[in-house]
Structures are given as structure tokens and as C-alpha cells.
PDB file of C-alpha atoms and ligand atoms in Angstrom:
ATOM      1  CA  UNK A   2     170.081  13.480-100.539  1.00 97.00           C
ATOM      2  CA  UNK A   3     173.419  12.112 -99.215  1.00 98.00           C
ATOM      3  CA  UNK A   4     176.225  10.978-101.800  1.00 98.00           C
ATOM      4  CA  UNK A   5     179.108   9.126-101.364  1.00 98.00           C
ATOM      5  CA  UNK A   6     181.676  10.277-103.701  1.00 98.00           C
ATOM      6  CA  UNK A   7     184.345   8.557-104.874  1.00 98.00           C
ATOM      7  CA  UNK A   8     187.184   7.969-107.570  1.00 98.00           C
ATOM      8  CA  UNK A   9     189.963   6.001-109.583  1.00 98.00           C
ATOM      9  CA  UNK A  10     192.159   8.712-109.684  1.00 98.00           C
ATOM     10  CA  UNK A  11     192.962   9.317-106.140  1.00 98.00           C
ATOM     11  CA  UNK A  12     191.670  11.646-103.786  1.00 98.00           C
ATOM     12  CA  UNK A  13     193.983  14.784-104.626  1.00 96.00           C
ATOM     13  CA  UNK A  14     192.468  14.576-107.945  1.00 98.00           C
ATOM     14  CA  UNK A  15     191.056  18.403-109.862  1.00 98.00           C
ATOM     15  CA  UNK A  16     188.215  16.101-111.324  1.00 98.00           C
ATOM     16  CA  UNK A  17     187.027  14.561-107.346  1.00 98.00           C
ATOM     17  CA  UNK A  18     187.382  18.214-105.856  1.00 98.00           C
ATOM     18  CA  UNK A  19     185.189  19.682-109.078  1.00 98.00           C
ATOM     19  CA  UNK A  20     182.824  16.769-108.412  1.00 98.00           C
ATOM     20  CA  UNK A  21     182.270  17.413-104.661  1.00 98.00           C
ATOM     21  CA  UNK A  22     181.921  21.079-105.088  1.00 98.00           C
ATOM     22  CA  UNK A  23     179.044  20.567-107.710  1.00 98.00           C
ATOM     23  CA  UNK A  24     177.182  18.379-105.635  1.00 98.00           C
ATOM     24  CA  UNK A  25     177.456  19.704-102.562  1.00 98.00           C
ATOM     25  CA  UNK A  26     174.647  22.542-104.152  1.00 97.00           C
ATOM     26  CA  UNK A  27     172.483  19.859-104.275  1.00 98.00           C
ATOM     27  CA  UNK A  28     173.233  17.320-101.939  1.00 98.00           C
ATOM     28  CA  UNK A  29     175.230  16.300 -98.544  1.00 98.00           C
ATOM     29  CA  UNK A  30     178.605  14.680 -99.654  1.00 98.00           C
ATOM     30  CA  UNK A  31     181.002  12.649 -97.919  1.00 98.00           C
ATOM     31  CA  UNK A  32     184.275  11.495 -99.752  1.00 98.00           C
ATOM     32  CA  UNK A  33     186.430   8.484 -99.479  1.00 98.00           C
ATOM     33  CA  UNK A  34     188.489   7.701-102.252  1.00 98.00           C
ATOM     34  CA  UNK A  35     192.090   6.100-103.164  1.00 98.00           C
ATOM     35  CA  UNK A  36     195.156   7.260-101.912  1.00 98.00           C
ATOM     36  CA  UNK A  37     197.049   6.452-105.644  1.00 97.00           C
ATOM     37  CA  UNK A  38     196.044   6.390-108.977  1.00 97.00           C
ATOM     38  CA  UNK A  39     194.169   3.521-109.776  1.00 96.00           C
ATOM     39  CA  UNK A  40     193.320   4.014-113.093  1.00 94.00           C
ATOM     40  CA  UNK A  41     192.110   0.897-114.997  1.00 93.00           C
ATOM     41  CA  UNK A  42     192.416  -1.303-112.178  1.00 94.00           C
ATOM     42  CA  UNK A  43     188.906  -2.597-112.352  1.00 95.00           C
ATOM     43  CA  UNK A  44     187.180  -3.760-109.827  1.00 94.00           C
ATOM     44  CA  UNK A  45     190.240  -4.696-107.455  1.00 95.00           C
ATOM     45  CA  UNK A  46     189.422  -5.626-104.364  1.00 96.00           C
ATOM     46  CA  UNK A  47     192.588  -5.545-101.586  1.00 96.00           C
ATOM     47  CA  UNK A  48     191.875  -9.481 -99.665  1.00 96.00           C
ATOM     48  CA  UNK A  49     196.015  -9.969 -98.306  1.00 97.00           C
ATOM     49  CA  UNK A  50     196.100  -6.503 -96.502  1.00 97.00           C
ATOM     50  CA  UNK A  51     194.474  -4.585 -93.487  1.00 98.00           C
ATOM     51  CA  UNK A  52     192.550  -1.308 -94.832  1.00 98.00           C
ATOM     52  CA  UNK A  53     193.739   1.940 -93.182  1.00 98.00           C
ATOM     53  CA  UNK A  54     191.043   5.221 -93.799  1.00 98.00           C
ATOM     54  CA  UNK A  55     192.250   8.654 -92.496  1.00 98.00           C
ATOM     55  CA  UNK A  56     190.385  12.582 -92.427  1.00 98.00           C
ATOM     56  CA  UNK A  57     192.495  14.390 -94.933  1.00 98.00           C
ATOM     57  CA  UNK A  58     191.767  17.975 -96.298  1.00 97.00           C
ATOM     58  CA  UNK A  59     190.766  18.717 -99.995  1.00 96.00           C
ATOM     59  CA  UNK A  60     192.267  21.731-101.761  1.00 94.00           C
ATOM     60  CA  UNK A  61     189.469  23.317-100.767  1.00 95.00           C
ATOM     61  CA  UNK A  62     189.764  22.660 -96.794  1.00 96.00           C
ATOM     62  CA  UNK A  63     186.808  20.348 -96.832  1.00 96.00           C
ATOM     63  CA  UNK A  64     187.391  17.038 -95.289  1.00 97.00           C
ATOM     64  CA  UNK A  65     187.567  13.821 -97.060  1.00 98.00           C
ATOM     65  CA  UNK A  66     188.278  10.164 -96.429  1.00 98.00           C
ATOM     66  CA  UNK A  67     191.984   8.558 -97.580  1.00 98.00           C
ATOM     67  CA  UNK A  68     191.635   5.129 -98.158  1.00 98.00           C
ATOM     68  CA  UNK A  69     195.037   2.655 -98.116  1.00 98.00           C
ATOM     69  CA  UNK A  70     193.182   0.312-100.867  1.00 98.00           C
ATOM     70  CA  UNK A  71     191.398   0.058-104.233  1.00 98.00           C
ATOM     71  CA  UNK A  72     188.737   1.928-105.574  1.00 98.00           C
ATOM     72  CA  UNK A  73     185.835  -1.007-105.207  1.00 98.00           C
ATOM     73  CA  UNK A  74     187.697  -0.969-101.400  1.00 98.00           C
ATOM     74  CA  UNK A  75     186.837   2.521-100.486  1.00 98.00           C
ATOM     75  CA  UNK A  76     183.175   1.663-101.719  1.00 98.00           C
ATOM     76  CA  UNK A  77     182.988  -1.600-100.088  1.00 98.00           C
ATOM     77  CA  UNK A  78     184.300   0.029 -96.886  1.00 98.00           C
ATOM     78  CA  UNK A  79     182.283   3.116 -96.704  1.00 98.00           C
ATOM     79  CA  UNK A  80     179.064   1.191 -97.230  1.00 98.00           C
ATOM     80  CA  UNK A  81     179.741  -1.497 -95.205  1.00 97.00           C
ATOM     81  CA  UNK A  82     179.842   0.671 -91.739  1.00 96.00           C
ATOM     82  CA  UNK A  83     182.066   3.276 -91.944  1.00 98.00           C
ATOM     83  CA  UNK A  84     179.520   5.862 -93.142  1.00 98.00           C
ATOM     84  CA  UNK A  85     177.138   6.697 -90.421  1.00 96.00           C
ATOM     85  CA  UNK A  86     174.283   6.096 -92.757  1.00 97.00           C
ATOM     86  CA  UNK A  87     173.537   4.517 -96.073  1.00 97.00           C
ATOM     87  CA  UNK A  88     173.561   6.601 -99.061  1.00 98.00           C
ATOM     88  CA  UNK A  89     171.263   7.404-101.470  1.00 98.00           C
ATOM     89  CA  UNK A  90     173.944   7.311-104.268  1.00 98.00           C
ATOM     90  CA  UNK A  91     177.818   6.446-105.196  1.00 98.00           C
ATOM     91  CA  UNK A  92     179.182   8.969-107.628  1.00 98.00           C
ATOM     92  CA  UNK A  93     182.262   8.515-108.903  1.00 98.00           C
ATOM     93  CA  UNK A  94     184.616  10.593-110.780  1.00 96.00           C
ATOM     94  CA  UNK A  95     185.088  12.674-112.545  1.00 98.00           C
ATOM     95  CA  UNK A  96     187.667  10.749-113.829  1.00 98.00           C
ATOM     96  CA  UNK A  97     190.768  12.272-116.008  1.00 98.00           C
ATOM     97  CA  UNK A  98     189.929  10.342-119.194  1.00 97.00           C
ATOM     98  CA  UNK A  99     186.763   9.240-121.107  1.00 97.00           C
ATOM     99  CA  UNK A 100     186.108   5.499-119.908  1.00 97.00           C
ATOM    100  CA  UNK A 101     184.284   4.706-123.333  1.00 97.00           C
ATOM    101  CA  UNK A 102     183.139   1.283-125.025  1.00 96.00           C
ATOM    102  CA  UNK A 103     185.530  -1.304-124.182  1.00 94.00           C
ATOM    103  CA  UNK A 104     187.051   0.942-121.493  1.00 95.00           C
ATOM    104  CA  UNK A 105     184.104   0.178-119.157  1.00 96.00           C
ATOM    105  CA  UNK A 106     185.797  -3.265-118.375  1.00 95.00           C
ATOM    106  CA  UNK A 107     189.169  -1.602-117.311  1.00 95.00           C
ATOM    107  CA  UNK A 108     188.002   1.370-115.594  1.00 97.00           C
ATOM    108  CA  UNK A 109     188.611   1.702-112.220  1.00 98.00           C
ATOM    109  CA  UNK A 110     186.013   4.554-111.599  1.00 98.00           C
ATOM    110  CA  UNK A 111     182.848   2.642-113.883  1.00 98.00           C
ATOM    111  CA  UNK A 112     184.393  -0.724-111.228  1.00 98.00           C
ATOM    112  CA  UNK A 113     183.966   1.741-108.013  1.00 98.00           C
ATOM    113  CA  UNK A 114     180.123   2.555-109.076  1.00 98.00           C
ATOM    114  CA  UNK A 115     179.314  -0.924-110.002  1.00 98.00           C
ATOM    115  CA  UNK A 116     180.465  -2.050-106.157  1.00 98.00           C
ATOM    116  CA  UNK A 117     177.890   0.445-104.952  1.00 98.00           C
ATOM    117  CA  UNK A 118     174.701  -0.880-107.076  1.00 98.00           C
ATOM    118  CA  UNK A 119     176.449  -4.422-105.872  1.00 97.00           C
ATOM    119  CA  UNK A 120     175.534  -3.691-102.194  1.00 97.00           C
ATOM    120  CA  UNK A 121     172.108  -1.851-103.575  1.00 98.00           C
ATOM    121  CA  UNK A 122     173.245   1.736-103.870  1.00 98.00           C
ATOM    122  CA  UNK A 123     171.982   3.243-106.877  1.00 98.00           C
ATOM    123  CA  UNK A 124     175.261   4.777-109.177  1.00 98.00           C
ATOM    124  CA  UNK A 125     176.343   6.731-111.553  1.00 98.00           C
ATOM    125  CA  UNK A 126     180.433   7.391-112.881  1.00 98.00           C
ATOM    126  CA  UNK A 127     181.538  10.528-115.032  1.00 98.00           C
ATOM    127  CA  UNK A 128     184.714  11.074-117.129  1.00 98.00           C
ATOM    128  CA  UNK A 129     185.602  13.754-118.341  1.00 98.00           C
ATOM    129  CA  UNK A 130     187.150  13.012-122.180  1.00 97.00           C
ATOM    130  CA  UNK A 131     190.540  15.299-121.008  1.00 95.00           C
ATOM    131  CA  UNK A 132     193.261  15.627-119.216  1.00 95.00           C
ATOM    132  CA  UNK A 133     194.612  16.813-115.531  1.00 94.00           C
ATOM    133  CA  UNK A 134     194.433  20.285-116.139  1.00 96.00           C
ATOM    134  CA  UNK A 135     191.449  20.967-118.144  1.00 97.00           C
ATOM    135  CA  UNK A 136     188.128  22.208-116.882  1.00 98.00           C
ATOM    136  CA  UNK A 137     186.024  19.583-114.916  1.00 98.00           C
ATOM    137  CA  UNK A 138     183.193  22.046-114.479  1.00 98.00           C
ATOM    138  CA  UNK A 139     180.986  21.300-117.080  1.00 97.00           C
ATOM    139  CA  UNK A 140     181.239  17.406-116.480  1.00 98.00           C
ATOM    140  CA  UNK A 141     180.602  17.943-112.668  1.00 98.00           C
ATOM    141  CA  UNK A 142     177.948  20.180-113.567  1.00 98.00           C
ATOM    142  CA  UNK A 143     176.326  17.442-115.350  1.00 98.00           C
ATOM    143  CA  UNK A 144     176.867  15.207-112.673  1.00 98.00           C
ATOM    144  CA  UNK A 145     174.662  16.985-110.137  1.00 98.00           C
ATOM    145  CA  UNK A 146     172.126  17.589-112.296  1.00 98.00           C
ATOM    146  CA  UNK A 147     171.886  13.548-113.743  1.00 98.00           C
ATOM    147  CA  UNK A 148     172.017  12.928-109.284  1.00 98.00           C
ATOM    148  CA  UNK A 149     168.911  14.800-108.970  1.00 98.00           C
ATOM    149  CA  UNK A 150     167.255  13.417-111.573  1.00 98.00           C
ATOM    150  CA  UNK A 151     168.703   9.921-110.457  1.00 98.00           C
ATOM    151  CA  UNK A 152     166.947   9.777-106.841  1.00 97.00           C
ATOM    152  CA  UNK A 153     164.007  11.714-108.018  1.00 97.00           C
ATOM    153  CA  UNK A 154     162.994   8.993-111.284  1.00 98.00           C
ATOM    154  CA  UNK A 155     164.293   6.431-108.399  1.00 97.00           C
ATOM    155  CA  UNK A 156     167.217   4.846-110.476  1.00 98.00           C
ATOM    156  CA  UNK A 157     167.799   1.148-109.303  1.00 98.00           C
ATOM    157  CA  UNK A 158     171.137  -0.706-108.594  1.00 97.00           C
ATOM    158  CA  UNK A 159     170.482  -2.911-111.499  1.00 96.00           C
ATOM    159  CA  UNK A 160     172.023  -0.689-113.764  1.00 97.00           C
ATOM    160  CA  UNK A 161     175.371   2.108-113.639  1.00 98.00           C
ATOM    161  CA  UNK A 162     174.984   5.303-115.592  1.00 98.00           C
ATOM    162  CA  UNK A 163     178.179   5.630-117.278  1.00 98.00           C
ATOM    163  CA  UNK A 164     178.290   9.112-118.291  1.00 98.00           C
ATOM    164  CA  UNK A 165     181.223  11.047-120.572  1.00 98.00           C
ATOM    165  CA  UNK A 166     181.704  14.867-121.509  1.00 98.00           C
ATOM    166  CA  UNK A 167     183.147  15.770-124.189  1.00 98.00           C
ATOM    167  CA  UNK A 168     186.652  18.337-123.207  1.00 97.00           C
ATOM    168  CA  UNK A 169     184.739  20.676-126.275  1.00 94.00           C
ATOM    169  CA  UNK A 170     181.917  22.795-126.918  1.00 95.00           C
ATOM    170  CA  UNK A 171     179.080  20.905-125.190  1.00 97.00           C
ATOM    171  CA  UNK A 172     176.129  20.852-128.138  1.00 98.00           C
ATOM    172  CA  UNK A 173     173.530  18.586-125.826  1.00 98.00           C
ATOM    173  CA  UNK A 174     173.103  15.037-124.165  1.00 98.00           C
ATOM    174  CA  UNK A 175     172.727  11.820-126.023  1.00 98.00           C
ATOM    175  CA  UNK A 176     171.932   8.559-124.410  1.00 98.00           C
ATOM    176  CA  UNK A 177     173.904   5.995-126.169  1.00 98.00           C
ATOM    177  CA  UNK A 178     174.977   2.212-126.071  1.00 98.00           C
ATOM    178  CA  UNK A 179     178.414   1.491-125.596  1.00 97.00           C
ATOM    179  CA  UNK A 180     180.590   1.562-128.963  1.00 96.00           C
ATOM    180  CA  UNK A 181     183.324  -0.299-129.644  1.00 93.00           C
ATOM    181  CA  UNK A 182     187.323   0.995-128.539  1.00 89.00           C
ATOM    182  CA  UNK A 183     189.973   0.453-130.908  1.00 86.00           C
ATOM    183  CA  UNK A 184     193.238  -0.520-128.865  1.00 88.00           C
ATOM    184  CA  UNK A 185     196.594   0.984-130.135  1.00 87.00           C
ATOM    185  CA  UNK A 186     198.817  -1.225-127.497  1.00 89.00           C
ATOM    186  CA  UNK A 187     202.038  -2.334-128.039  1.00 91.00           C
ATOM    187  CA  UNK A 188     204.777  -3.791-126.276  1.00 93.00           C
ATOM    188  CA  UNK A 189     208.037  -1.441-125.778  1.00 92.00           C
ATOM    189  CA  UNK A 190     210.903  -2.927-124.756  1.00 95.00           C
ATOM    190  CA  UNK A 191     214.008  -1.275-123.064  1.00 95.00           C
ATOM    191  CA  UNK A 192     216.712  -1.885-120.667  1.00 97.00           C
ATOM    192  CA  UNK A 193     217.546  -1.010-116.742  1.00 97.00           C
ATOM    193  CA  UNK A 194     221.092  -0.312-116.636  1.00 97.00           C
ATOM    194  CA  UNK A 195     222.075  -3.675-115.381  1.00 97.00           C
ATOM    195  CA  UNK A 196     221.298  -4.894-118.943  1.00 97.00           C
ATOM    196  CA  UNK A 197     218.115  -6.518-118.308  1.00 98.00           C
ATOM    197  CA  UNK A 198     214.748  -6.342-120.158  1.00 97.00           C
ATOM    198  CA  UNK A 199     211.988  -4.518-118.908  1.00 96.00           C
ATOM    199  CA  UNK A 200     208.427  -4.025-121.212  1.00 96.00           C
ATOM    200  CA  UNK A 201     206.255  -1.323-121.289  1.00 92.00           C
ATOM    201  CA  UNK A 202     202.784  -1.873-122.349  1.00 89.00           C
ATOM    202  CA  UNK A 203     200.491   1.075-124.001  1.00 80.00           C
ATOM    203  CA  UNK A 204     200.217   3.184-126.928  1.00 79.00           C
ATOM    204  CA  UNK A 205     198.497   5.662-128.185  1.00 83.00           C
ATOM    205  CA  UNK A 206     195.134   7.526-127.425  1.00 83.00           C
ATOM    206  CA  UNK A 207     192.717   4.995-128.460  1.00 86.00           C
ATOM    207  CA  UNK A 208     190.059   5.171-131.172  1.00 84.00           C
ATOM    208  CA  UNK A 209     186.281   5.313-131.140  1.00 84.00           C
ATOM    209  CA  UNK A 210     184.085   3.373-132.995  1.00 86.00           C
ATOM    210  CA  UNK A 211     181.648   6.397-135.233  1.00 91.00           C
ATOM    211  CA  UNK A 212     178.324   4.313-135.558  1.00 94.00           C
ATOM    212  CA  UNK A 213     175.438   6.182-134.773  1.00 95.00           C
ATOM    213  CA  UNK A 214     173.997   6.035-131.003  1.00 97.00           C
ATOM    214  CA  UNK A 215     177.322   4.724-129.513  1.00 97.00           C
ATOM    215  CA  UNK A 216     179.434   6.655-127.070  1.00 98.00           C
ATOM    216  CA  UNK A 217     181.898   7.029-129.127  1.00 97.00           C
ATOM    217  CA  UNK A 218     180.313   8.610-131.233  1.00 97.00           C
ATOM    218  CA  UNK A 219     178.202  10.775-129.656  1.00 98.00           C
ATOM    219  CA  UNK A 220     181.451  12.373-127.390  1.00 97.00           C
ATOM    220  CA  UNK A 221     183.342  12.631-131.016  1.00 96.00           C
ATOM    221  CA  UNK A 222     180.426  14.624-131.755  1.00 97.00           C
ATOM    222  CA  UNK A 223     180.399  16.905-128.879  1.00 98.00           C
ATOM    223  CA  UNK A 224     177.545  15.728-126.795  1.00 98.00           C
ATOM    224  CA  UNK A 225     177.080  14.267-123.329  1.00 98.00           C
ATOM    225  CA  UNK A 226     177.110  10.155-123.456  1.00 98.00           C
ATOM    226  CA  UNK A 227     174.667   8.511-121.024  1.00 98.00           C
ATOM    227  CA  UNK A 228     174.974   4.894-121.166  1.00 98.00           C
ATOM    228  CA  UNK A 229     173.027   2.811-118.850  1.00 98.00           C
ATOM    229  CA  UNK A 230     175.356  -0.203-118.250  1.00 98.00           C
ATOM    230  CA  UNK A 231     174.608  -3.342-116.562  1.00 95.00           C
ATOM    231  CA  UNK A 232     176.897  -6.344-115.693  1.00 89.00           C
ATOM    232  CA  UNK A 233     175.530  -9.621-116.828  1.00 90.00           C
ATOM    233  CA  UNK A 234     177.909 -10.580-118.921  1.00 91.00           C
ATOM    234  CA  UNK A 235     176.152 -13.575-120.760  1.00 95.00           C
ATOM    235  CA  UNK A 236     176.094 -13.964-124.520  1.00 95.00           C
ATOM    236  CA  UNK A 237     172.320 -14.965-124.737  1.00 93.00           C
ATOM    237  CA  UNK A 238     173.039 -16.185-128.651  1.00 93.00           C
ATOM    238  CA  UNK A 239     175.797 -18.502-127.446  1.00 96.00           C
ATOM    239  CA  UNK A 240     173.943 -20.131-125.138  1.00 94.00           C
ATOM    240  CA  UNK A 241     172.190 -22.128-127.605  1.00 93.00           C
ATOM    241  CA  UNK A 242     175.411 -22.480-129.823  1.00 94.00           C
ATOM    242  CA  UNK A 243     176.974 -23.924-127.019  1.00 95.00           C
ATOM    243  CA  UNK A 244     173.408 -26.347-126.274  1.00 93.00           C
ATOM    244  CA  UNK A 245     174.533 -27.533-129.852  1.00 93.00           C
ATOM    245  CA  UNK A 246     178.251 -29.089-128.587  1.00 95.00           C
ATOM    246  CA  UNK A 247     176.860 -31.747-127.144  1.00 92.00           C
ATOM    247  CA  UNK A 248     178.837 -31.851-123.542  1.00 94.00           C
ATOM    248  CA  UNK A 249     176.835 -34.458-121.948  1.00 90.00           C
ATOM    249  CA  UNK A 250     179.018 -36.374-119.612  1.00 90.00           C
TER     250      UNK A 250
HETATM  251 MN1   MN B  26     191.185   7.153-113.672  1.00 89.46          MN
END
């Protein structure tokens, strides 16, 4: 099996090096990821600027790939040529965060799996519901595992397993639809010492929607969330609503 690993957090990040090391026991890895934190960029995709990759050492010793642009760049980039070969998978992560629910749409490491299944890699992207120094073990642990499993039940780039672990006791795996983020953002307004405005936008940690079989739930809960995402974004119900408006020109 060959992986190419990747991330939104940039390529010195704990969770990257804890997600090579786990699957190089199963696998042969090559990574190219960010140089910066990309973190909910999406899927960004760098279209004014040349592209510039470079060999850099992990904190291990072990070579990886800088790349100059986005996370969907690095993916885009690796698969279109600079890789000797074409992988059998894109794993990406483990990101510092949970990308949960609604967070799927910002995230830049769900955005940097999704451009692999887009040029027909299979892919799968792990969070890790923490923070920079807690243990990404457990959630790269995981993540070999679900890569086995992946190329031996022959997942297909029609889907992205989104995959979270909770940062507590791990009490088993639930496969789960996405649940529903509740947004704390607000707008914080200061002043640069010239006198002008400047905003601020955030707030706190967000919430998680508790309904049974979401991801939200099931990380609250302390189990591994596996949610098979896929990108077709069409509300099926509104299409006839919208047959009912009567836009004939
Ligand atoms: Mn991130």
C-alpha cells in the first residue's frame, strides 16, 4: 500500500508526524503538506501564484514534502506528477481539532481528502477532538487500522471517511451521520494604535448537536466517529419546491 499523507495544519504539525509514524507499520508513506496553518481554509486552491515543493526533515529525520500553497494544492500537486506513482490512498490529518457537523464545510484537512477522491484516490481525514500538545496516538492508531481496512473492502472516491477521536477514554467506534455545529462567533472589535478599527471574528469552542447517531454525539460520548461524507450538495426536496415557482422564461 502507498499513502500520500497530508494536512491543514502544516507540515511541522505533532498530529502529521503521529500520523506518518502509524502508518508507516502498515504502509509506504510519502508526505507533502502545507508550509502554514491552513486551518478552515477549505478547499483553497492557489490559481495567481507559482507552487514551490522542497525535501524538508520531520522531527523524526524522515523526509517530507513542503509545499508553498494550500492544502487541496499539495494534493492536487502530488497527484498530478510529482509523486512517482499514484497512490492507493490520501490521508489527511490528524488534524488539531475535531472537524465535526458543520465543520466539514470549513475544514481544510476534510477539503485536502475530498481533492484526492476528486482525481479518483480513495480518502479518508482524522481529527483528533484536542489540542497541540495532547496525544495523537490513539487517533493515528485508528487511522492505520481504518487504511487497511479501506484498500482491503476497496473504498471508492465517491465518498471521504471523515473520522474524529475523542481527546478521552476511547469506549469503541460508532459510525455516525454528521450532526449539526452550534456556532458561538462574534465580532470583536479593537483598535491598532493609529486609532483605526480592526475586527476579530471567533468565539468560543463550539457546540455539538446530542441526537443519537450524529458525530457529535457519538465523540461527546467517547467513541470514534466514522462518517462517510460525500459532496453533492443538492437538496433533493427542493428540487421540486423550486419546480413549483414557475421560472419559465
Ligand atoms: Mn487544522
Amino acid at each position: 500500500m502507498y499513502v500520500l499523507v497530508t494536512n491543514d495544519d502544516g507540515v511541522q504539525s505533532p498530529g502529521l508526524l503521529a500520523l506518518r509514524q502509524a502508518l508507516d507499520a502498515v504502509a509506504e508513506t510519502v508526505v507533502v503538506a502545507p508550509e502554514r496553518n491552513w486551518s478552515a481554509a477549505s478547499a483553497a486552491r492557489t490559481l495567481f501564484d507559482p507552487l514551490r515543493i522542497d525535501p524538508v526533515p520531520m522531527a523524526d529525520g524522515r523526509e517530507a514534502f513542503v509545499c508553498s500553497g494550500t492544502p487541496g494544492d499539495c494534493v492536487a500537486l502530488a497527484l498530478l506528477g510529482f509523486l512517482p506513482r499514484r497512490p492507493d490512498l490520501v490521508v489527511s490529518g490528524v488534524n488539531i481539532g475535531a472537524n465535526l457537523g458543520n465543520d466539514v464545510s470549513y475544514s481544510g484537512t476534510v477539503a485536502a481528502a475530498r481533492e484526492g477522491t476528486m482525481m479518483g484516490v480513495p480518502a479518508i481525514a482524522v481529527s483528533l477532538d484536542g489540542r497541540r500538545h495532547d496525544d495523537f496516538g490513539p487517533a493515528a492508531a485508528f487511522a492505520a487500522k481504518l487504511a487497511v481496512a479501506a484498500v482491503e473492502h476497496r473504498l471508492t472516491p465517491e465518498v471521504v471517511i471523515n473520522v474524529n477521536v475523542p481527546n478521552t477514554p476511547i469506549r469503541g467506534v460508532a459510525i455516525t451521520r454528521l450532526g449539526r455545529r452550534v456556532y458561538r462567533d462574534e465580532l470583536v472589535i479593537r483598535h491598532d494604535p493609529r486609532g483605526r478599527p480592526y475586527y476579530w471574528l471567533g468565539g468560543g469552542e463550539p457546540e455539538g448537536d446530542m441526537r443519537e447517531g450524529t458525530d457529535t454525539a457519538a465523540v461527546a460520548n467517547g467513541y470514534i466517529s466514522v462518517t462517510p461524507v460525500h459532496f453533492d450538495l443538492t437538496n433533493h426536496r427542493w428540487l421540486d419546491q423550486l419546480q413549483q415557482w414557475r421560472l419559465d422564461v
